[in-house]
Short mmCIF file of C-alpha atoms and ligand atoms in Angstrom, two decimals:
data_model
loop_
_atom_site.label_atom_id
_atom_site.label_comp_id
_atom_site.label_asym_id
_atom_site.label_seq_id
_atom_site.Cartn_x
_atom_site.Cartn_y
_atom_site.Cartn_z
CA UNK A 150 22.05 7.84 -2.04
CA UNK A 151 19.20 9.53 -3.95
CA UNK A 152 16.28 10.46 -1.66
CA UNK A 153 12.87 8.80 -2.15
CA UNK A 154 10.49 11.59 -3.14
CA UNK A 155 7.78 9.77 -5.08
CA UNK A 156 5.34 7.00 -4.19
CA UNK A 157 3.23 4.88 -6.52
CA UNK A 158 -0.21 3.56 -5.53
CA UNK A 159 -1.59 0.93 -7.92
CA UNK A 160 -5.37 1.17 -7.64
CA UNK A 161 -6.47 -0.40 -10.91
CA UNK A 162 -7.44 -3.85 -9.59
CA UNK A 163 -11.04 -5.03 -10.01
CA UNK A 164 -11.71 -5.78 -6.34
CA UNK A 165 -13.85 -8.82 -7.17
CA UNK A 166 -13.60 -10.11 -3.60
CA UNK A 167 -15.74 -7.19 -2.46
CA UNK A 168 -18.56 -7.42 -4.98
CA UNK A 169 -21.22 -6.08 -4.97
CA UNK A 170 -19.71 -3.21 -2.89
CA UNK A 171 -17.11 -2.62 -5.61
CA UNK A 172 -19.45 -2.71 -8.60
CA UNK A 173 -19.49 1.08 -8.94
CA UNK A 174 -17.11 2.09 -6.12
CA UNK A 175 -13.38 1.32 -5.94
CA UNK A 176 -12.38 -0.98 -3.08
CA UNK A 177 -9.80 1.63 -2.06
CA UNK A 178 -12.69 3.91 -1.02
CA UNK A 179 -14.13 1.40 1.47
CA UNK A 180 -13.66 2.96 4.88
CA UNK A 181 -11.62 1.84 7.83
CA UNK A 182 -13.53 3.68 10.58
CA UNK A 183 -14.04 7.07 8.88
CA UNK A 184 -11.19 7.25 6.37
CA UNK A 185 -11.03 5.46 3.03
CA UNK A 186 -8.45 2.69 2.87
CA UNK A 187 -6.45 4.75 0.32
CA UNK A 188 -6.35 7.70 2.73
CA UNK A 189 -4.71 5.55 5.43
CA UNK A 190 -2.03 4.49 2.94
CA UNK A 191 -1.43 8.01 1.58
CA UNK A 192 -1.12 9.24 5.19
CA UNK A 193 1.58 6.61 5.78
CA UNK A 194 3.49 7.91 2.74
CA UNK A 195 3.10 11.56 3.79
CA UNK A 196 4.39 10.74 7.26
CA UNK A 197 7.46 9.18 5.59
CA UNK A 198 8.17 12.48 3.77
CA UNK A 199 6.90 11.52 0.30
CA UNK A 200 6.36 14.62 -1.85
CA UNK A 201 4.63 13.24 -4.93
CA UNK A 202 1.77 10.73 -5.02
CA UNK A 203 1.25 8.77 -8.23
CA UNK A 204 -1.97 6.79 -8.62
CA UNK A 205 -2.32 4.13 -11.30
CA UNK A 206 -6.07 3.97 -11.78
CA UNK A 207 -8.59 2.19 -13.97
CA UNK A 208 -12.26 2.43 -14.85
CA UNK A 209 -14.60 3.45 -12.01
CA UNK A 210 -11.73 5.01 -10.06
CA UNK A 211 -12.35 8.71 -10.76
CA UNK A 212 -13.72 9.15 -7.25
CA UNK A 213 -10.19 8.57 -5.89
CA UNK A 214 -9.01 11.64 -7.80
CA UNK A 215 -11.97 13.62 -6.41
CA UNK A 216 -11.16 12.44 -2.90
CA UNK A 217 -7.68 13.97 -3.11
CA UNK A 218 -9.00 17.28 -4.44
CA UNK A 219 -10.19 20.35 -2.55
CA UNK A 220 -13.98 20.52 -2.05
CA UNK A 221 -14.39 24.28 -2.07
CA UNK A 222 -18.17 24.35 -1.44
CA UNK A 223 -17.99 21.79 1.35
CA UNK A 224 -15.16 23.68 3.05
CA UNK A 225 -17.07 26.97 2.81
CA UNK A 226 -20.13 25.33 4.38
CA UNK A 227 -18.10 23.82 7.22
CA UNK A 228 -16.52 27.22 7.85
CA UNK A 229 -19.93 28.95 7.90
CA UNK A 230 -21.22 26.39 10.39
CA UNK A 231 -18.18 26.72 12.63
CA UNK A 232 -17.19 23.05 12.14
CA UNK A 233 -13.51 23.81 12.66
CA UNK A 234 -12.39 20.30 13.61
CA UNK A 235 -13.95 18.75 10.48
CA UNK A 236 -12.44 21.51 8.34
CA UNK A 237 -8.98 21.00 9.81
CA UNK A 238 -9.32 17.24 9.28
CA UNK A 239 -10.16 17.78 5.58
CA UNK A 240 -7.25 20.15 5.10
CA UNK A 241 -4.82 17.84 6.90
CA UNK A 242 -5.69 14.85 4.77
CA UNK A 243 -4.94 16.54 1.44
CA UNK A 244 -1.61 16.48 -0.42
CA UNK A 245 -0.71 19.96 -1.72
CA UNK A 246 -1.45 21.37 -5.19
CA UNK A 247 0.62 19.63 -7.87
CA UNK A 248 1.63 16.82 -5.51
CA UNK A 249 -0.67 14.18 -7.06
CA UNK A 250 -0.62 12.55 -10.50
CA UNK A 251 -3.02 10.05 -12.02
CA UNK A 252 -2.44 7.68 -14.90
CA UNK A 253 -4.59 4.86 -16.29
CA UNK A 254 -3.60 1.22 -16.54
CA UNK A 255 -6.28 0.72 -19.24
CA UNK A 256 -6.50 -3.06 -18.66
CA UNK A 257 -5.82 -4.94 -15.38
CA UNK A 258 -2.94 -7.08 -16.70
CA UNK A 259 -1.30 -7.52 -13.30
CA UNK A 260 0.53 -5.59 -10.60
CA UNK A 261 3.79 -5.52 -12.61
CA UNK A 262 1.96 -3.90 -15.51
CA UNK A 263 0.32 -1.35 -13.18
CA UNK A 264 3.73 -0.33 -11.81
CA UNK A 265 5.17 -0.08 -15.35
CA UNK A 266 2.35 2.38 -16.21
CA UNK A 267 3.89 4.81 -13.69
CA UNK A 268 7.30 4.84 -15.43
CA UNK A 269 7.05 8.30 -17.04
CA UNK A 270 5.75 9.88 -13.85
CA UNK A 271 8.47 8.31 -11.69
CA UNK A 272 11.34 8.95 -14.12
CA UNK A 273 14.89 7.87 -13.39
CA UNK A 274 14.85 7.84 -9.59
CA UNK A 275 14.18 5.31 -6.83
CA UNK A 276 10.61 5.31 -5.58
CA UNK A 277 8.28 3.84 -2.98
CA UNK A 278 5.48 1.49 -3.95
CA UNK A 279 2.54 1.02 -1.60
CA UNK A 280 -0.24 -1.49 -2.27
CA UNK A 281 -3.38 0.10 -0.87
CA UNK A 282 -4.82 -3.31 0.03
CA UNK A 283 -2.38 -3.47 2.92
CA UNK A 284 -3.17 -1.08 5.74
CA UNK A 285 -0.49 -0.81 8.42
CA UNK A 286 -1.01 0.35 11.98
CA UNK A 287 2.00 1.61 13.86
CA UNK A 288 3.99 4.74 14.69
CA UNK A 289 6.14 5.46 12.88
CA UNK A 290 4.45 3.85 9.88
CA UNK A 291 5.94 1.02 7.88
CA UNK A 292 7.27 3.19 5.02
CA UNK A 293 9.01 5.58 7.42
CA UNK A 294 10.69 2.61 9.11
CA UNK A 295 11.78 1.31 5.70
CA UNK A 296 13.17 4.66 4.58
CA UNK A 297 15.24 4.90 7.76
CA UNK A 298 16.69 1.47 6.98
CA UNK A 299 17.24 2.42 3.33
CA UNK A 300 19.12 5.57 4.36
CA UNK A 301 21.54 3.39 6.36
CA UNK A 302 22.45 1.14 3.41
CA UNK A 303 25.74 1.79 1.65
CA UNK A 304 24.47 1.05 -1.87
CA UNK A 305 21.38 1.99 -3.92
CA UNK A 306 19.42 -1.17 -3.16
CA UNK A 307 15.80 -2.32 -3.16
CA UNK A 308 13.92 -2.88 0.11
CA UNK A 309 10.78 -4.96 0.65
CA UNK A 310 8.67 -5.06 3.83
CA UNK A 311 8.11 -8.64 5.01
CA UNK A 312 6.12 -10.39 7.69
CA UNK A 313 5.56 -13.97 8.84
CA UNK A 314 2.55 -16.09 7.98
CA UNK A 315 1.78 -19.70 9.01
CA UNK A 316 3.58 -22.21 6.73
CA UNK A 317 0.31 -23.49 5.28
CA UNK A 318 -0.62 -20.00 4.02
CA UNK A 319 2.51 -19.27 1.96
CA UNK A 320 0.87 -20.42 -1.30
CA UNK A 321 -1.29 -17.26 -1.25
CA UNK A 322 1.59 -14.75 -1.31
CA UNK A 323 4.93 -13.66 -2.75
CA UNK A 324 7.62 -15.28 -0.58
CA UNK A 325 11.27 -14.32 -0.06
CA UNK A 326 14.36 -16.43 0.63
CA UNK A 327 16.38 -15.30 3.66
CA UNK A 328 20.13 -14.51 3.63
CA UNK A 329 22.58 -12.62 5.85
CA UNK A 330 21.07 -10.33 8.51
CA UNK A 331 21.76 -6.57 8.48
CA UNK A 332 20.06 -5.03 11.57
CA UNK A 333 16.27 -5.52 11.25
CA UNK A 334 16.82 -6.23 7.56
CA UNK A 335 18.35 -9.19 5.72
CA UNK A 336 19.60 -9.92 2.24
CA UNK A 337 16.97 -11.54 0.06
CA UNK A 338 18.28 -14.64 -1.70
CA UNK A 339 15.25 -15.38 -3.86
CA UNK A 340 11.58 -14.56 -4.46
CA UNK A 341 8.66 -16.60 -5.66
CA UNK A 342 5.06 -15.60 -6.33
CA UNK A 343 2.39 -17.94 -4.89
CA UNK A 344 4.61 -21.05 -4.48
CA UNK A 345 2.99 -24.50 -4.62
CA UNK A 346 2.27 -25.81 -1.08
CA UNK A 347 5.43 -27.15 0.58
CA UNK A 348 7.85 -25.41 -1.82
CA UNK A 349 8.16 -21.92 -0.26
CA UNK A 350 11.73 -20.83 0.63
CA UNK A 351 10.49 -19.34 3.96
CA UNK A 352 7.29 -18.17 5.61
CA UNK A 353 8.09 -14.48 5.08
CA UNK A 354 5.65 -12.76 2.75
CA UNK A 355 6.12 -9.63 0.63
CA UNK A 356 3.66 -7.38 2.40
CA UNK A 357 2.82 -4.51 0.11
CA UNK A 358 5.55 -1.90 0.73
CA UNK A 359 8.59 -1.58 -1.49
CA UNK A 360 11.47 0.78 -2.23
CA UNK A 361 12.54 0.11 -5.80
CA UNK A 362 15.27 1.34 -8.10
CA UNK A 363 14.13 2.69 -11.50
CA UNK A 364 15.86 -0.14 -13.40
CA UNK A 365 12.75 -2.21 -12.58
CA UNK A 366 10.89 -0.41 -15.39
CA UNK A 367 12.98 -1.76 -18.26
CA UNK A 368 12.39 -5.31 -16.96
CA UNK A 369 8.64 -4.70 -16.60
CA UNK A 370 8.61 -3.31 -20.15
CA UNK A 371 9.12 -6.85 -21.47
CA UNK A 372 5.59 -7.69 -20.28
CA UNK A 373 6.42 -11.29 -19.36
CA UNK A 374 3.48 -13.05 -17.76
CA UNK A 375 3.83 -15.28 -14.70
CA UNK A 376 1.56 -16.79 -12.02
CA UNK A 377 -2.13 -16.51 -12.93
CA UNK A 378 -1.25 -15.28 -16.46
CA UNK A 379 -0.57 -11.80 -15.01
CA UNK A 380 2.48 -9.55 -15.42
CA UNK A 381 3.97 -10.10 -11.98
CA UNK A 382 6.11 -7.57 -10.16
CA UNK A 383 7.83 -10.39 -8.25
CA UNK A 384 9.19 -11.89 -11.49
CA UNK A 385 10.73 -8.55 -12.56
CA UNK A 386 12.20 -8.05 -9.07
CA UNK A 387 13.75 -11.50 -9.25
CA UNK A 388 15.51 -10.53 -12.46
CA UNK A 389 16.59 -7.17 -11.05
CA UNK A 390 18.08 -9.07 -8.10
CA UNK A 391 20.64 -10.58 -10.51
CA UNK A 392 22.31 -7.13 -10.65
CA UNK A 393 21.14 -5.23 -7.59
CA UNK A 394 20.78 -6.03 -3.88
CA UNK A 395 17.37 -6.67 -2.36
CA UNK A 396 16.80 -6.42 1.39
CA UNK A 397 13.84 -7.71 3.37
CA UNK A 398 12.73 -5.52 6.26
CA UNK A 399 10.74 -6.88 9.26
CA UNK A 400 8.51 -3.92 10.01
CA UNK A 401 7.14 -3.21 13.48
CA UNK A 402 3.37 -3.02 13.85
CA UNK A 403 0.18 -4.62 12.64
CA UNK A 404 -0.86 -5.12 9.05
CA UNK A 405 -4.31 -5.79 7.63
CA UNK A 406 -4.98 -7.19 4.18
CA UNK A 407 -8.01 -5.06 3.35
CA UNK A 408 -8.31 -6.83 0.00
CA UNK A 409 -10.11 -9.64 1.82
CA UNK A 410 -13.13 -9.44 4.10
CA UNK A 411 -11.58 -10.73 7.32
CA UNK A 412 -8.59 -8.39 7.03
CA UNK A 413 -10.87 -5.48 6.25
CA UNK A 414 -13.21 -6.15 9.19
CA UNK A 415 -10.24 -6.70 11.54
CA UNK A 416 -8.74 -3.36 10.43
CA UNK A 417 -11.96 -1.59 11.30
CA UNK A 418 -12.04 -3.14 14.77
CA UNK A 419 -8.35 -2.49 15.46
CA UNK A 420 -8.40 1.14 14.26
CA UNK A 421 -11.64 1.84 16.17
CA UNK A 422 -10.11 0.40 19.36
CA UNK A 423 -7.11 2.73 18.89
CA UNK A 424 -9.27 5.87 18.62
CA UNK A 425 -9.72 7.66 21.95
CA UNK A 426 -12.94 9.30 20.73
CA UNK A 427 -14.58 6.00 19.76
CA UNK A 428 -12.86 3.21 21.68
CA UNK A 429 -14.67 3.35 25.08
CA UNK A 430 -18.17 3.12 23.57
CA UNK A 431 -17.12 0.74 20.81
CA UNK A 432 -15.46 -1.64 23.28
CA UNK A 433 -18.77 -1.97 25.16
CA UNK A 434 -20.74 -2.51 21.94
CA UNK A 435 -18.26 -5.10 20.71
CA UNK A 436 -18.34 -6.97 24.00
CA UNK A 437 -22.13 -7.08 23.95
CA UNK A 438 -22.14 -8.42 20.42
CA UNK A 439 -19.63 -11.15 21.25
CA UNK A 440 -21.43 -12.16 24.45
CA UNK A 441 -24.79 -12.31 22.64
CA UNK A 442 -23.41 -14.80 20.11
P1 UTP B 678 -5.16 -7.91 -6.17
O1 UTP B 678 -4.41 -9.13 -6.47
O2 UTP B 678 -5.73 -7.79 -4.80
O3 UTP B 678 -6.32 -7.78 -7.26
O4 UTP B 678 -4.21 -6.68 -6.47
P2 UTP B 678 -7.66 -6.95 -7.25
O5 UTP B 678 -8.21 -7.04 -8.62
O6 UTP B 678 -7.42 -5.56 -6.74
O7 UTP B 678 -8.66 -7.65 -6.19
P3 UTP B 678 -9.56 -8.97 -6.33
O8 UTP B 678 -8.62 -10.13 -6.18
O9 UTP B 678 -10.27 -8.95 -7.66
O10 UTP B 678 -10.52 -8.84 -5.19
C1 UTP B 678 -3.19 -6.24 -5.58
C2 UTP B 678 -2.92 -4.76 -5.81
O11 UTP B 678 -2.48 -4.53 -7.15
C3 UTP B 678 -3.35 -3.64 -7.83
C4 UTP B 678 -4.65 -3.68 -7.06
O12 UTP B 678 -5.38 -2.47 -7.21
C5 UTP B 678 -4.17 -3.90 -5.63
O13 UTP B 678 -3.74 -2.69 -5.04
N1 UTP B 678 -3.50 -4.10 -9.22
C6 UTP B 678 -3.59 -5.42 -9.49
C7 UTP B 678 -3.52 -3.17 -10.24
O14 UTP B 678 -3.45 -1.94 -10.01
N2 UTP B 678 -3.63 -3.62 -11.52
C8 UTP B 678 -3.72 -4.94 -11.82
O15 UTP B 678 -3.80 -5.29 -13.02
C9 UTP B 678 -3.71 -5.86 -10.77
#
């Protein structure tokens, strides 16, 4: 089985649910505690052993490229001031030279189109896809768990992280149909993007982490539009499933949809409560706020 070396991060969405914060700043740079959302997701990919980080960007997203670059003057200042911990933190959070690539989607035609824009950078090898809206909290991270499962499969298949939602919420998501179980994974029997209420094949949602085979690109190249008039990744995956296996993987840990306000605020609370340097004081502040309500 070919190893997964590359990860794609589609960051070309408009982030309209966070206006006006996202008027001039990408939503991926909103912070969960003290790290941008995109940093949390890149960290998850680095932990899983990913060697090359491909960002599909759009207008107003140049700051993401700057974020993953060395800040020579800042580092020199930190060194002069003896701020060793901050310096180490900056160095730790940076992929190495030549490990990042950036390409433009040009127009936000849908997630499927954003993934297709990465085709030349990915080439003819399987790859990971991480939607930066979803921030996961667990050790090991979701992608590492998925890669371990992928390594145990006896065929070059596709793997999608899934999680449960209440039945009445399925219309908001991509939903999978559930077949034969294989450890923590199962064979996917079907997929549907944002099914009409009452028609979903299960309550398991596609939750923003994928391992995909490169054959997905030729299907995305047809630029067929689906739900919401967008070029949907789910539709191309459904067609790929006619020839290749797809597995769903129940990941361990919490997930936060940072593309919406409640998910984003919950992520901040949960990550702050998990930080030994912040949690004791924050717990008291949070309690006071809740009691004063
Ligand atoms: P969303 O559906 O959350 O869209 O995209 P959005 O535009 O980012 O956010 P809202 O709804 O306007 O608030 C899911 C993921 O797919 C990427 C987004 O950046 C996000 O990571 N995406 C979506 C693209 O890169 N390009 C697109 O054309 C659409």
